[in-house]
Amino acid sequence: MWNENRSNAAVADVRSPLESPLVGAQALLDANQALQAKAFRLRERPFLDLANLRGDARDREFVAAVERAIGVRLPVKPNTVAKGAEYDVLWLGPDEWLVRSNEARTPELEAKLRRAMGTLFASAVDVGSGYTVLEASGDRVRDVIARGCPLDLHPQVLQPGQCAQSHYFKASIILIPTAYDAFELVVRRSFADYFCRIMLDAAAPIVS
């Protein structure tokens, strides 16, 4: 959301003067970071470039075009992640993926994909302004997530290289394990503040 009247430490230079959807909860995030707790930590990774991609994974031209654009071959196995130097691709469905930059950057992903796909029967839509990404980590991170998420979080069931769509209390999420004790969570912008507050509240008895 554009905001011409304030600057905030959470605003990334690449998208200034855009405002993080967690600006209202920034003090809570800062307090959590200040604890430097081994049990649980939560931080935002704002302003990643995100695009929803639709197409036919059986179409070799489509698959090749996407790979040319972002340097990553589309994952076709359900609930898996393909990682690249600049972008990761998350499988969301047989004909749907979420493409995500690894670092905050000026939005360009949609245009890259559209140019590469040309007139192919496929679509790429910038969704970066509608979502944000958070990183939850720590020795007890799975316990914190389990308090509001119904998925089986056992490391033999959900592990790096996979992703899953679910919810945390009332907020829909995409859950991405990045290590035994670390997860990334893609959250809708409209639920981001709620998600942050309820996760920190769920973590409080564990961290204290």
Tab-separated table of C-alpha atoms in Angstrom:
chain	number	residue	atom	x	y	z
A	1	MET	CA	0.000	0.000	0.000
A	2	TRP	CA	1.375	3.413	-0.946
A	3	ASN	CA	2.075	5.758	1.936
A	4	GLU	CA	3.601	9.145	1.125
A	5	ASN	CA	3.439	10.540	4.652
A	6	ARG	CA	5.710	8.281	6.641
A	7	SER	CA	8.885	6.259	6.401
A	8	ASN	CA	9.408	3.164	8.463
A	9	ALA	CA	12.418	1.020	9.276
A	10	ALA	CA	10.528	-1.991	7.949
A	11	VAL	CA	10.326	-0.474	4.458
A	12	ALA	CA	12.872	-1.966	2.082
A	13	ASP	CA	14.847	0.462	-0.090
A	14	VAL	CA	13.904	-1.423	-3.233
A	15	ARG	CA	10.228	-0.619	-2.772
A	16	SER	CA	10.265	2.650	-0.856
A	17	PRO	CA	7.800	4.210	-0.121
A	18	LEU	CA	5.852	0.931	0.139
A	19	GLU	CA	4.905	-0.094	3.650
A	20	SER	CA	5.218	-3.526	5.191
A	21	PRO	CA	1.863	-5.119	6.072
A	22	LEU	CA	3.341	-5.750	9.517
A	23	VAL	CA	4.117	-2.126	10.286
A	24	GLY	CA	1.493	-2.189	13.046
A	25	ALA	CA	3.094	-5.212	14.687
A	26	GLN	CA	6.701	-4.158	14.210
A	27	ALA	CA	7.208	-3.398	17.907
A	28	LEU	CA	6.130	-6.946	18.785
A	29	LEU	CA	8.491	-8.421	16.202
A	30	ASP	CA	11.341	-6.249	17.465
A	31	ALA	CA	10.681	-7.380	21.031
A	32	ASN	CA	10.724	-11.019	19.943
A	33	GLN	CA	14.007	-10.509	18.097
A	34	ALA	CA	15.515	-8.742	21.106
A	35	LEU	CA	14.932	-11.840	23.224
A	36	GLN	CA	17.281	-13.805	20.937
A	37	ALA	CA	15.458	-16.868	22.215
A	38	LYS	CA	16.719	-20.254	21.068
A	39	ALA	CA	13.198	-21.617	21.454
A	40	PHE	CA	11.413	-19.407	18.920
A	41	ARG	CA	12.063	-16.391	16.710
A	42	LEU	CA	9.851	-14.669	14.149
A	43	ARG	CA	10.881	-12.143	11.526
A	44	GLU	CA	9.421	-10.763	8.324
A	45	ARG	CA	11.013	-11.090	4.909
A	46	PRO	CA	9.132	-8.217	3.264
A	47	PHE	CA	8.894	-7.207	-0.376
A	48	LEU	CA	9.858	-10.462	-2.044
A	49	ASP	CA	8.757	-10.575	-5.677
A	50	LEU	CA	5.882	-13.084	-5.926
A	51	ALA	CA	3.944	-14.297	-8.942
A	52	ASN	CA	1.152	-16.807	-9.354
A	53	LEU	CA	1.863	-18.968	-12.394
A	54	ARG	CA	-0.678	-21.101	-14.271
A	55	GLY	CA	0.017	-23.438	-17.158
A	56	ASP	CA	0.217	-27.030	-18.366
A	57	ALA	CA	3.231	-28.886	-16.987
A	58	ARG	CA	2.914	-31.344	-19.895
A	59	ASP	CA	3.545	-28.514	-22.379
A	60	ARG	CA	7.279	-28.609	-23.083
A	61	GLU	CA	7.268	-25.080	-24.531
A	62	PHE	CA	5.674	-23.711	-21.376
A	63	VAL	CA	8.099	-25.525	-19.071
A	64	ALA	CA	11.090	-24.426	-21.158
A	65	ALA	CA	9.884	-20.809	-21.281
A	66	VAL	CA	9.568	-20.623	-17.489
A	67	GLU	CA	12.999	-22.148	-17.022
A	68	ARG	CA	14.529	-19.617	-19.422
A	69	ALA	CA	12.933	-16.761	-17.525
A	70	ILE	CA	13.860	-17.700	-13.953
A	71	GLY	CA	16.491	-20.425	-14.195
A	72	VAL	CA	14.364	-23.003	-12.380
A	73	ARG	CA	12.543	-26.049	-13.763
A	74	LEU	CA	8.949	-26.287	-12.585
A	75	PRO	CA	8.351	-28.897	-9.872
A	76	VAL	CA	5.668	-31.389	-10.910
A	77	LYS	CA	5.588	-33.531	-7.783
A	78	PRO	CA	2.814	-32.351	-5.424
A	79	ASN	CA	3.848	-30.112	-2.519
A	80	THR	CA	7.476	-29.737	-3.517
A	81	VAL	CA	9.782	-26.759	-3.991
A	82	ALA	CA	12.319	-26.198	-6.772
A	83	LYS	CA	15.121	-23.855	-5.719
A	84	GLY	CA	17.249	-21.617	-7.920
A	85	ALA	CA	19.876	-18.911	-7.566
A	86	GLU	CA	17.347	-16.048	-7.712
A	87	TYR	CA	13.921	-17.682	-7.511
A	88	ASP	CA	12.136	-20.604	-5.862
A	89	VAL	CA	9.023	-22.276	-7.290
A	90	LEU	CA	6.366	-23.813	-5.038
A	91	TRP	CA	3.936	-26.433	-6.350
A	92	LEU	CA	0.372	-25.398	-5.458
A	93	GLY	CA	-1.599	-27.631	-7.827
A	94	PRO	CA	-1.299	-29.649	-11.061
A	95	ASP	CA	-1.355	-26.430	-13.106
A	96	GLU	CA	-0.461	-23.781	-10.511
A	97	TRP	CA	2.765	-22.585	-8.884
A	98	LEU	CA	3.960	-19.720	-6.710
A	99	VAL	CA	7.231	-18.218	-7.944
A	100	ARG	CA	9.170	-16.265	-5.328
A	101	SER	CA	12.361	-14.224	-5.370
A	102	ASN	CA	14.987	-15.122	-2.787
A	103	GLU	CA	15.628	-11.488	-1.854
A	104	ALA	CA	13.629	-8.250	-1.709
A	105	ARG	CA	13.586	-6.614	-5.112
A	106	THR	CA	11.709	-4.272	-7.433
A	107	PRO	CA	8.766	-6.190	-8.964
A	108	GLU	CA	9.799	-7.639	-12.330
A	109	LEU	CA	8.857	-11.297	-12.132
A	110	GLU	CA	5.479	-11.046	-13.842
A	111	ALA	CA	6.992	-9.190	-16.788
A	112	LYS	CA	9.859	-11.703	-17.065
A	113	LEU	CA	7.483	-14.637	-17.187
A	114	ARG	CA	5.062	-12.979	-19.594
A	115	ARG	CA	7.836	-12.115	-22.030
A	116	ALA	CA	9.196	-15.641	-21.927
A	117	MET	CA	5.793	-17.303	-22.372
A	118	GLY	CA	4.692	-15.012	-25.208
A	119	THR	CA	1.456	-16.308	-26.750
A	120	LEU	CA	1.466	-19.639	-24.910
A	121	PHE	CA	-1.735	-20.646	-23.130
A	122	ALA	CA	-0.500	-19.699	-19.660
A	123	SER	CA	-0.649	-16.821	-17.183
A	124	ALA	CA	1.569	-15.022	-14.700
A	125	VAL	CA	0.146	-12.541	-12.193
A	126	ASP	CA	2.088	-10.377	-9.737
A	127	VAL	CA	0.782	-11.127	-6.229
A	128	GLY	CA	3.623	-9.550	-4.257
A	129	SER	CA	1.449	-6.722	-2.964
A	130	GLY	CA	-1.125	-9.199	-1.636
A	131	TYR	CA	1.182	-11.382	0.444
A	132	THR	CA	4.175	-11.260	2.736
A	133	VAL	CA	6.674	-13.889	3.866
A	134	LEU	CA	7.747	-14.564	7.446
A	135	GLU	CA	10.476	-16.776	8.825
A	136	ALA	CA	9.834	-18.732	12.036
A	137	SER	CA	12.759	-20.561	13.606
A	138	GLY	CA	14.080	-22.011	16.845
A	139	ASP	CA	14.281	-25.256	18.787
A	140	ARG	CA	10.517	-25.185	19.521
A	141	VAL	CA	9.283	-23.759	16.234
A	142	ARG	CA	7.333	-26.901	15.323
A	143	ASP	CA	5.553	-26.769	18.693
A	144	VAL	CA	4.551	-23.146	18.084
A	145	ILE	CA	3.238	-23.880	14.601
A	146	ALA	CA	1.418	-26.992	15.826
A	147	ARG	CA	-0.630	-24.866	18.238
A	148	GLY	CA	-2.588	-23.405	15.321
A	149	CYS	CA	-1.896	-25.631	12.307
A	150	PRO	CA	-3.519	-29.073	11.819
A	151	LEU	CA	-0.754	-30.521	9.625
A	152	ASP	CA	1.534	-33.328	10.762
A	153	LEU	CA	4.771	-31.381	11.321
A	154	HIS	CA	6.983	-34.328	12.155
A	155	PRO	CA	10.321	-33.827	10.360
A	156	GLN	CA	9.945	-37.188	8.628
A	157	VAL	CA	6.630	-36.014	7.173
A	158	LEU	CA	7.301	-32.347	6.374
A	159	GLN	CA	10.905	-31.540	5.551
A	160	PRO	CA	13.034	-29.172	3.433
A	161	GLY	CA	12.173	-29.435	-0.258
A	162	GLN	CA	8.464	-29.651	0.480
A	163	CYS	CA	5.660	-27.117	0.954
A	164	ALA	CA	2.059	-27.330	2.129
A	165	GLN	CA	-1.034	-25.157	2.065
A	166	SER	CA	-2.912	-24.992	5.344
A	167	HIS	CA	-4.002	-22.461	7.961
A	168	TYR	CA	-2.734	-21.083	11.247
A	169	PHE	CA	-5.771	-20.484	13.420
A	170	LYS	CA	-7.883	-18.397	10.996
A	171	ALA	CA	-5.136	-17.300	8.589
A	172	SER	CA	-4.463	-19.299	5.427
A	173	ILE	CA	-0.747	-20.009	4.935
A	174	ILE	CA	1.756	-21.719	2.697
A	175	LEU	CA	4.234	-23.510	4.932
A	176	ILE	CA	7.779	-24.134	3.704
A	177	PRO	CA	10.284	-25.980	5.899
A	178	THR	CA	13.773	-24.673	5.162
A	179	ALA	CA	15.625	-26.576	7.906
A	180	TYR	CA	14.804	-28.840	10.847
A	181	ASP	CA	14.247	-25.767	13.027
A	182	ALA	CA	13.146	-23.155	10.462
A	183	PHE	CA	10.090	-22.478	8.328
A	184	GLU	CA	8.966	-19.789	5.925
A	185	LEU	CA	5.290	-18.894	5.849
A	186	VAL	CA	3.531	-17.072	3.029
A	187	VAL	CA	0.581	-15.116	4.427
A	188	ARG	CA	-2.050	-12.924	2.810
A	189	ARG	CA	-1.469	-9.237	3.452
A	190	SER	CA	-4.939	-8.805	4.962
A	191	PHE	CA	-4.178	-11.483	7.581
A	192	ALA	CA	-0.516	-10.631	8.183
A	193	ASP	CA	-0.969	-8.467	11.289
A	194	TYR	CA	-3.402	-10.979	12.829
A	195	PHE	CA	-1.082	-13.864	11.976
A	196	CYS	CA	1.937	-12.186	13.542
A	197	ARG	CA	0.142	-11.314	16.761
A	198	ILE	CA	-1.493	-14.714	17.242
A	199	MET	CA	1.733	-16.610	16.494
A	200	LEU	CA	3.693	-14.537	19.006
A	201	ASP	CA	0.885	-15.051	21.509
A	202	ALA	CA	0.981	-18.818	20.910
A	203	ALA	CA	4.752	-18.777	21.355
A	204	ALA	CA	4.733	-16.782	24.598
A	205	PRO	CA	4.311	-19.755	27.005
A	206	ILE	CA	7.035	-21.645	25.141
A	207	VAL	CA	9.559	-18.803	24.975
A	208	SER	CA	9.075	-17.618	28.558
